[in-house]
């Protein structure tokens, strides 16, 4: 079959179960595509062809023996932030260019138990800091919809790989929008779960109180399959919730759009930086949901102006602490011929980390230092609480909150936005992380340059099933999620 990459995850599970094709054929098909097409996209940092074929053979054998479960033999790409036993894990950084993890992240281990076949590790902004994937030590990744544009970030490799049909689905992480924004830029569905729903064990830490892994795929249905693998309590992560995960696939029709109260924050839709096409497409999608029976309710989220300053204080503060372990001594990049220990630290860290990461370490260290701690970090934590309360108040009168995922569509590669412009691009995503809430991006059309636009739906705590279900209903009634970039149409 030449078009296996066009099948949805459900269709892949059905095809494998009915022996229409083997995992080996499916895996070879994807590896061939990667070999032919990824030179243009640069989504993979590492392709694990040999291991993938071995895993595919094992999956086929297991299926023959009657031991297969639903996803046995389905391929996946992992963001290069998840530790993979015996395979390089770089976090997009020179610092970890030579790092081979001695263990699997829980998410990766769960994928193995589910029988997923790892095609490789995909590109990302260095240590997940960025919105374009350009800060990766390994270079930029292209947006499959327009190769001179970025796929977004930080999970840009995950988004580009799926959008170019170089993987059926991929893992991502979202500290401040890094699943939702690249999903938006690449026309995909991506879910950022409630903080604590997906284990952070073995996921290289950026800002620990905000980091959360989640699925990226074409549709809510495909995401639900991956959520069933990723979600669940993990004793190895102290912030993991001791609460059973849902069966997200079984729940795809659990929420009716009829009567669903969707909050429309005035502050979000009147924001100065919101692109007119993005606004129009998002409003059209909301109109569609209204036609399907949803009730649109205007709400206020009064803390909107404090999102960017609060996030860009807390995230760098936590990053400065998390990244202190990369000192050139224990592992990671090590400067040559140090004259003394201080010289080793200094040169390893200034050569091993890129510019954006270094800037954030400096800002974070400053904010945490004696004399400034109360004025900055403690204050930001107080504002964070107010942002959370603002959402909780809104959820007293609405079921979900709608927003764009990003104020614009994808930027050009090398556009060199100022740092302030880049940070303001996170306005619609970061508050969700500060509050620890779940949110989903769904593709809802294109701008005048044929670049994808995304709708974001934010839910109350633990409402992943509801969000997936609402988007699934929307995707049953529309076909934006089935649109493919020209490069995805190419056959290998
Ligand atoms: N743009 C956000 C940042 O640079 C993305 C963070 C993320 O979700 N990893 O911090």
Coordinates of C-alpha atoms and ligand atoms in Angstrom, one line a residue:
X1 CA 0.0 0.0 0.0
X2 CA 1.4 3.4 -0.9
X3 CA -1.0 5.5 1.2
X4 CA -0.7 4.1 4.7
X5 CA 0.3 7.5 5.9
X6 CA -3.2 8.8 5.1
X7 CA -4.9 6.5 7.6
X8 CA -6.0 7.8 10.9
X9 CA -4.8 6.2 14.1
X10 CA -8.1 4.3 14.4
X11 CA -7.8 3.1 10.9
X12 CA -4.2 2.0 11.6
X13 CA -5.4 0.0 14.6
X14 CA -8.2 -1.6 12.5
X15 CA -5.9 -2.4 9.6
X16 CA -3.3 -4.0 11.9
X17 CA -6.0 -6.0 13.7
X18 CA -7.5 -7.2 10.3
X19 CA -3.9 -8.0 9.0
X20 CA -4.4 -5.7 6.0
X21 CA -0.8 -4.7 6.6
X22 CA 1.8 -5.5 9.2
X23 CA 3.6 -3.2 11.6
X24 CA 6.7 -4.0 9.7
X25 CA 5.2 -2.7 6.4
X26 CA 3.7 0.3 8.2
X27 CA 7.1 1.1 9.8
X28 CA 9.0 0.7 6.6
X29 CA 6.5 3.0 4.9
X30 CA 7.1 5.7 7.4
X31 CA 10.9 5.3 7.4
X32 CA 10.9 5.6 3.6
X33 CA 8.8 8.8 3.8
X34 CA 11.2 10.2 6.4
X35 CA 14.2 9.3 4.3
X36 CA 12.7 11.0 1.2
X37 CA 10.8 13.9 2.6
X38 CA 12.4 15.0 5.9
X39 CA 15.3 16.6 4.2
X40 CA 12.9 19.4 3.3
X41 CA 11.2 19.5 6.7
X42 CA 14.0 18.6 9.1
X43 CA 11.6 17.4 11.8
X44 CA 13.7 14.5 13.0
X45 CA 16.9 15.0 15.1
X46 CA 17.4 11.2 15.3
X47 CA 15.8 8.5 13.2
X48 CA 15.9 5.1 15.0
X49 CA 15.3 2.9 11.9
X50 CA 17.0 -0.2 13.2
X51 CA 15.3 -0.2 16.5
X52 CA 12.0 0.7 14.9
X53 CA 12.1 -2.3 12.6
X54 CA 13.0 -4.6 15.5
X55 CA 10.1 -3.2 17.5
X56 CA 7.8 -3.6 14.5
X57 CA 8.8 -7.3 14.1
X58 CA 8.2 -7.8 17.8
X59 CA 4.8 -6.2 17.5
X60 CA 3.9 -8.5 14.5
X61 CA 5.1 -11.5 16.4
X62 CA 3.0 -10.5 19.4
X63 CA 0.0 -10.0 17.3
X64 CA 0.4 -13.4 15.7
X65 CA 0.7 -14.9 19.2
X66 CA -2.6 -13.3 20.1
X67 CA -1.0 -10.9 22.6
X68 CA -1.6 -7.6 20.8
X69 CA -3.4 -4.6 22.4
X70 CA -5.1 -1.9 20.4
X71 CA -2.0 0.2 19.5
X72 CA 0.5 -2.7 19.1
X73 CA 2.6 -1.9 16.1
X74 CA 1.6 1.8 15.5
X75 CA 4.5 4.1 14.9
X76 CA 5.2 7.3 16.9
X77 CA 7.7 10.1 17.1
X78 CA 8.8 11.4 20.5
X79 CA 9.8 15.0 21.2
X80 CA 13.5 15.0 22.0
X81 CA 12.8 16.1 25.5
X82 CA 11.6 12.7 26.6
X83 CA 14.5 10.4 27.7
X84 CA 14.8 7.3 25.6
X85 CA 17.0 4.4 26.9
X86 CA 20.0 3.9 24.7
X87 CA 19.0 6.6 22.2
X88 CA 20.3 10.2 22.2
X89 CA 18.1 12.7 24.0
X90 CA 19.2 16.3 23.3
X91 CA 16.4 18.7 24.3
X92 CA 17.6 20.6 21.2
X93 CA 20.8 21.6 23.0
X94 CA 24.5 21.3 22.3
X95 CA 24.6 20.7 26.1
X96 CA 23.1 17.3 25.6
X97 CA 24.3 16.6 22.1
X98 CA 26.1 13.5 23.5
X99 CA 23.6 12.4 26.1
X100 CA 22.3 8.9 25.9
X101 CA 19.8 8.3 28.7
X102 CA 20.2 5.2 30.8
X103 CA 16.4 5.0 31.3
X104 CA 13.1 5.7 29.5
X105 CA 10.8 8.6 30.5
X106 CA 7.5 7.2 31.8
X107 CA 5.7 8.4 28.7
X108 CA 8.1 6.5 26.5
X109 CA 8.0 3.4 28.7
X110 CA 4.2 3.4 28.6
X111 CA 4.4 3.7 24.8
X112 CA 6.5 0.6 24.7
X113 CA 4.1 -1.3 26.9
X114 CA 1.3 -0.2 24.5
X115 CA 3.4 -1.6 21.6
X116 CA 4.1 1.7 19.9
X117 CA 7.1 1.7 17.5
X118 CA 9.5 4.6 18.0
X119 CA 10.4 6.1 14.6
X120 CA 12.8 8.6 16.2
X121 CA 13.2 11.8 18.2
X122 CA 11.9 15.1 16.8
X123 CA 13.3 18.7 16.9
X124 CA 12.4 21.4 19.4
X125 CA 13.5 24.7 20.7
X126 CA 16.5 24.4 23.0
X127 CA 15.2 23.2 26.4
X128 CA 11.7 24.0 25.1
X129 CA 12.3 27.7 25.3
X130 CA 10.9 29.4 22.2
X131 CA 8.0 29.6 19.8
X132 CA 9.6 28.8 16.5
X133 CA 11.9 25.7 17.0
X134 CA 14.7 28.0 15.6
X135 CA 16.5 28.0 18.9
X136 CA 17.4 24.3 18.5
X137 CA 21.1 23.6 18.3
X138 CA 20.3 21.4 15.3
X139 CA 18.8 24.1 13.2
X140 CA 15.3 25.2 12.2
X141 CA 12.4 22.9 11.2
X142 CA 10.2 23.9 8.3
X143 CA 6.4 24.2 8.5
X144 CA 5.0 21.6 6.1
X145 CA 2.4 24.1 4.9
X146 CA 5.0 26.7 3.8
X147 CA 8.6 25.5 4.0
X148 CA 10.0 29.0 4.5
X149 CA 7.9 29.3 7.7
X150 CA 8.4 28.0 11.2
X151 CA 6.3 25.1 12.5
X152 CA 6.0 26.9 15.9
X153 CA 7.5 25.8 19.1
X154 CA 8.7 24.5 21.2
X155 CA 7.3 21.1 20.0
X156 CA 7.8 22.2 16.4
X157 CA 9.4 18.9 15.3
X158 CA 6.4 17.0 16.6
X159 CA 4.0 19.2 14.7
X160 CA 6.0 19.2 11.5
X161 CA 6.5 15.5 11.5
X162 CA 2.8 14.8 11.9
X163 CA 1.7 17.5 9.4
X164 CA 4.1 16.1 6.8
X165 CA 2.8 12.6 7.5
X166 CA 6.2 11.5 8.8
X167 CA 4.5 10.0 11.9
X168 CA 0.8 9.3 12.6
X169 CA 1.1 11.1 16.0
X170 CA 3.7 12.5 18.3
X171 CA 4.4 13.4 21.9
X172 CA 4.8 17.0 22.8
X173 CA 5.2 19.1 25.9
X174 CA 3.6 22.3 26.9
X175 CA 5.1 24.7 29.5
X176 CA 3.6 27.8 27.9
X177 CA 1.8 26.7 24.8
X178 CA 4.4 24.4 23.2
X179 CA 1.8 21.8 22.2
X180 CA -1.1 24.1 21.3
X181 CA 0.8 26.8 19.3
X182 CA 2.7 24.4 17.0
X183 CA -0.5 22.4 16.5
X184 CA -2.1 25.7 15.6
X185 CA 0.7 26.7 13.2
X186 CA 0.7 23.3 11.5
X187 CA -3.1 22.6 11.3
X188 CA -3.1 19.8 13.9
X189 CA -5.0 18.9 17.0
X190 CA -3.0 19.0 20.2
X191 CA -4.0 18.6 23.9
X192 CA -2.3 20.1 26.9
X193 CA -3.6 18.0 29.8
X194 CA -4.2 19.2 33.4
X195 CA -1.0 19.6 35.3
X196 CA -0.3 16.3 36.9
X197 CA -2.3 14.1 34.4
X198 CA 0.8 13.0 32.5
X199 CA 4.0 11.9 34.2
X200 CA 6.9 14.3 34.0
X201 CA 9.4 11.5 34.9
X202 CA 12.2 11.5 32.4
X203 CA 10.9 14.6 30.6
X204 CA 13.8 17.1 30.7
X205 CA 12.6 19.8 33.0
X206 CA 12.1 23.4 31.8
X207 CA 9.8 24.9 34.4
X208 CA 8.6 22.1 36.7
X209 CA 5.4 23.7 38.0
X210 CA 4.2 24.4 34.4
X211 CA 5.6 21.5 32.3
X212 CA 3.1 18.9 31.0
X213 CA 3.3 16.3 28.2
X214 CA 0.5 15.7 25.8
X215 CA -0.5 14.3 22.4
X216 CA -0.3 15.9 19.0
X217 CA -2.1 14.4 16.0
X218 CA -4.4 15.2 13.2
X219 CA -7.7 14.8 15.1
X220 CA -9.1 14.7 18.6
X221 CA -9.8 11.0 18.0
X222 CA -6.1 10.3 17.2
X223 CA -5.1 12.4 20.3
X224 CA -7.5 10.3 22.4
X225 CA -5.6 7.1 21.5
X226 CA -2.3 8.7 22.5
X227 CA -3.8 10.1 25.7
X228 CA -4.9 6.6 26.7
X229 CA -1.2 5.7 26.6
X230 CA 0.3 8.8 28.2
X231 CA -2.1 9.6 31.0
X232 CA -2.2 8.1 34.5
X233 CA -0.6 8.2 37.9
X234 CA 3.1 7.6 38.2
X235 CA 4.7 7.1 41.6
X236 CA 8.0 8.3 40.1
X237 CA 6.6 11.9 39.7
X238 CA 5.6 13.5 43.0
X239 CA 3.3 15.9 41.2
X240 CA 1.4 13.2 39.3
X241 CA -2.2 13.0 40.4
X242 CA -3.5 9.8 42.1
X243 CA -6.6 9.7 40.1
X244 CA -7.5 7.2 37.4
X245 CA -7.2 8.4 33.8
X246 CA -10.3 8.3 31.7
X247 CA -10.7 6.1 28.6
X248 CA -10.4 9.0 26.2
X249 CA -11.3 7.0 23.2
X250 CA -14.5 5.6 24.8
X251 CA -15.4 9.1 25.9
X252 CA -15.2 10.7 22.5
X253 CA -18.9 11.1 22.3
X254 CA -19.4 11.7 26.0
X255 CA -20.0 15.4 25.8
X256 CA -22.8 16.9 23.7
X257 CA -22.2 20.3 22.1
X258 CA -25.9 20.9 22.5
X259 CA -26.3 23.3 25.4
X260 CA -22.5 23.5 26.0
X261 CA -21.7 26.9 27.4
X262 CA -18.7 28.4 25.7
X263 CA -17.1 31.5 27.3
X264 CA -15.8 34.2 25.0
X265 CA -13.4 36.4 26.9
X266 CA -13.8 40.0 25.8
X267 CA -10.2 40.8 26.5
X268 CA -9.0 38.0 24.2
X269 CA -11.0 38.9 21.2
X270 CA -10.4 42.6 21.4
X271 CA -6.6 42.3 21.9
X272 CA -4.6 44.7 19.7
X273 CA -2.2 42.0 18.3
X274 CA -4.9 39.6 17.1
X275 CA -4.6 39.1 13.4
X276 CA -7.8 39.8 11.5
X277 CA -7.8 36.4 9.6
X278 CA -7.1 34.5 12.8
X279 CA -10.0 36.3 14.5
X280 CA -12.3 35.7 11.6
X281 CA -11.5 31.9 11.4
X282 CA -11.9 31.4 15.1
X283 CA -15.2 33.3 15.2
X284 CA -16.4 31.2 12.3
X285 CA -15.6 28.0 14.2
X286 CA -17.5 29.4 17.2
X287 CA -20.4 30.2 15.0
X288 CA -20.3 26.6 13.7
X289 CA -20.3 25.3 17.3
X290 CA -23.3 27.6 18.0
X291 CA -25.1 26.1 15.0
X292 CA -24.4 22.7 16.6
X293 CA -26.2 23.8 19.7
X294 CA -23.5 25.5 21.9
X295 CA -24.3 28.7 23.7
X296 CA -21.8 31.5 23.4
X297 CA -21.4 33.6 26.5
X298 CA -19.3 36.7 26.8
X299 CA -17.1 36.7 29.8
X300 CA -14.3 38.7 31.4
X301 CA -10.8 37.5 32.2
X302 CA -9.5 40.6 33.9
X303 CA -5.9 39.4 34.5
X304 CA -5.0 39.1 30.8
X305 CA -2.4 41.9 30.9
X306 CA -0.4 40.2 33.6
X307 CA -0.1 36.8 31.8
X308 CA 3.2 37.6 29.9
X309 CA 5.1 39.3 32.8
X310 CA 4.0 36.6 35.2
X311 CA 4.9 33.7 33.0
X312 CA 8.2 35.2 31.9
X313 CA 9.3 35.6 35.5
X314 CA 8.2 32.2 36.9
X315 CA 9.3 30.1 33.9
X316 CA 12.9 31.5 33.8
X317 CA 13.1 31.3 37.6
X318 CA 12.3 27.6 37.6
X319 CA 14.5 27.1 34.5
X320 CA 17.5 28.7 36.2
X321 CA 17.2 26.2 39.0
X322 CA 16.5 23.2 36.8
X323 CA 19.3 24.0 34.4
X324 CA 21.9 24.4 37.1
X325 CA 22.6 20.7 36.9
X326 CA 24.2 21.1 33.5
X327 CA 27.6 22.0 34.7
X328 CA 30.0 20.1 32.5
X329 CA 30.9 17.8 35.3
X330 CA 28.4 15.0 35.6
X331 CA 27.2 14.8 32.0
X332 CA 26.5 17.0 29.1
X333 CA 28.9 19.3 27.1
X334 CA 32.2 19.8 28.8
X335 CA 34.7 22.5 27.8
X336 CA 38.2 21.3 27.0
X337 CA 41.3 22.0 29.0
X338 CA 39.8 23.9 31.9
X339 CA 42.3 25.8 34.1
X340 CA 40.2 25.2 37.2
X341 CA 36.7 24.2 38.2
X342 CA 35.2 27.7 37.8
X343 CA 36.7 27.9 34.3
X344 CA 35.1 24.5 33.5
X345 CA 31.7 25.6 34.7
X346 CA 31.8 28.9 33.0
X347 CA 33.0 27.7 29.6
X348 CA 30.9 24.6 29.6
X349 CA 27.7 26.6 30.3
X350 CA 28.5 29.5 28.0
X351 CA 29.3 27.2 25.1
X352 CA 26.8 24.5 25.9
X353 CA 23.7 26.7 26.1
X354 CA 22.4 28.9 23.3
X355 CA 21.5 32.6 23.7
X356 CA 17.9 32.4 24.6
X357 CA 18.6 29.8 27.3
X358 CA 21.4 31.8 28.8
X359 CA 19.2 34.9 28.9
X360 CA 16.5 33.1 30.7
X361 CA 19.0 31.6 33.2
X362 CA 20.2 35.1 33.9
X363 CA 16.7 36.6 34.3
X364 CA 15.6 33.7 36.5
X365 CA 18.7 33.8 38.7
X366 CA 18.2 37.5 39.2
X367 CA 14.6 37.1 40.1
X368 CA 15.4 34.4 42.7
X369 CA 18.4 36.2 44.3
X370 CA 18.3 37.5 47.8
X371 CA 16.9 41.0 47.9
X372 CA 14.8 40.6 44.8
X373 CA 13.0 37.3 45.6
X374 CA 10.0 39.0 47.3
X375 CA 9.8 41.8 44.8
X376 CA 9.7 39.5 41.7
X377 CA 9.3 35.8 42.3
X378 CA 6.9 35.9 45.3
X379 CA 4.9 38.7 43.7
X380 CA 4.6 36.7 40.5
X381 CA 3.3 33.7 42.5
X382 CA 0.7 35.9 44.0
X383 CA -0.4 37.1 40.6
X384 CA -0.4 33.6 39.4
X385 CA -3.0 32.7 42.0
X386 CA -5.2 35.6 40.9
X387 CA -5.0 34.4 37.3
X388 CA -6.1 30.9 38.4
X389 CA -9.0 32.5 40.4
X390 CA -10.0 34.5 37.4
X391 CA -10.5 31.2 35.4
X392 CA -12.2 29.4 38.3
X393 CA -14.7 32.3 38.5
X394 CA -15.4 32.0 34.8
X395 CA -16.0 28.3 35.1
X396 CA -18.8 29.0 37.5
X397 CA -20.8 30.2 34.5
X398 CA -19.4 28.4 31.4
X399 CA -18.2 24.9 30.6
X400 CA -15.3 25.8 28.4
X401 CA -13.5 29.0 27.4
X402 CA -12.7 29.7 23.7
X403 CA -9.6 31.6 22.5
X404 CA -7.3 31.7 19.5
X405 CA -4.2 29.5 20.3
X406 CA -2.0 32.2 18.9
X407 CA -2.6 35.8 17.8
X408 CA -1.0 35.1 14.4
X409 CA -0.3 32.3 12.0
X410 CA 3.2 30.9 11.5
X411 CA 6.1 33.3 11.2
X412 CA 8.7 33.2 8.5
X413 CA 11.9 31.4 9.3
X414 CA 14.5 34.0 10.3
X415 CA 11.8 36.7 10.9
X416 CA 13.8 37.6 14.0
X417 CA 11.0 39.0 16.0
X418 CA 12.0 41.0 19.0
X419 CA 11.9 39.2 22.3
X420 CA 8.9 41.2 23.4
X421 CA 7.0 40.4 20.2
X422 CA 7.9 36.7 20.5
X423 CA 6.8 36.6 24.2
X424 CA 3.5 38.5 23.4
X425 CA 2.7 35.7 20.9
X426 CA 2.2 33.5 23.9
X427 CA -0.6 35.6 25.3
X428 CA -3.4 33.0 24.7
X429 CA -1.6 29.9 26.0
X430 CA 0.6 30.7 29.0
X431 CA -2.2 31.5 31.5
X432 CA -3.5 28.0 31.1
X433 CA -0.1 26.6 32.3
X434 CA 0.0 29.1 35.2
X435 CA -3.4 27.9 36.3
X436 CA -2.6 24.2 35.6
X437 CA -5.7 23.8 33.4
X438 CA -6.2 21.6 30.3
X439 CA -6.7 23.1 26.8
X440 CA -6.8 21.8 23.3
X441 CA -6.0 23.3 19.8
X442 CA -8.1 22.4 16.8
X443 CA -7.5 23.5 13.2
X444 CA -10.3 25.7 12.0
X445 CA -9.2 27.0 8.6
X446 CA -6.5 29.1 6.9
X447 CA -5.4 32.7 6.6
X448 CA -5.0 34.6 3.3
X449 CA -1.6 33.0 2.9
X450 CA -3.0 29.5 3.3
X451 CA -1.4 29.1 6.7
X452 CA -3.4 27.1 9.3
X453 CA -5.4 28.8 12.1
X454 CA -6.2 27.2 15.4
X455 CA -9.1 27.4 17.9
X456 CA -8.2 26.8 21.5
X457 CA -10.7 25.5 24.0
X458 CA -9.8 25.7 27.7
X459 CA -11.5 23.4 30.2
X460 CA -11.8 23.1 33.9
X461 CA -9.4 20.7 35.8
X462 CA -9.5 17.1 34.6
X463 CA -11.8 17.9 31.7
X464 CA -9.6 16.3 29.0
X465 CA -12.4 13.9 27.9
X466 CA -14.8 16.8 27.5
X467 CA -12.3 18.9 25.4
X468 CA -11.5 15.9 23.2
X469 CA -15.2 15.1 22.9
X470 CA -16.2 18.6 21.9
X471 CA -13.5 18.8 19.3
X472 CA -14.4 15.4 18.1
X473 CA -18.0 16.5 17.5
X474 CA -16.8 19.6 15.7
X475 CA -14.5 17.4 13.5
X476 CA -17.4 15.1 12.7
X477 CA -19.2 18.1 11.3
X478 CA -16.3 19.8 9.5
X479 CA -13.2 18.7 7.6
X480 CA -10.4 21.2 8.5
X481 CA -8.5 18.5 10.3
X482 CA -8.4 16.3 7.2
X483 CA -6.7 19.0 5.1
X484 CA -3.1 18.1 4.1
X485 CA -0.1 20.2 3.2
X486 CA 1.2 19.5 -0.4
X487 CA 4.3 17.9 1.0
X488 CA 2.1 15.4 2.9
X489 CA 0.5 14.4 -0.4
X490 CA 3.9 13.4 -1.8
X491 CA 4.6 9.8 -2.0
X492 CA 7.9 8.3 -1.0
Ligands
LIG1 N1 7.0 30.1 24.0 C1 7.1 29.5 25.3 C2 8.4 29.8 25.9 O1 9.3 30.1 25.2 C3 6.9 28.0 25.1 C4 7.2 27.2 26.3 C5 6.8 25.8 26.2 O2 5.6 25.5 26.3 N2 7.8 24.9 26.3 O3 8.6 29.7 27.1

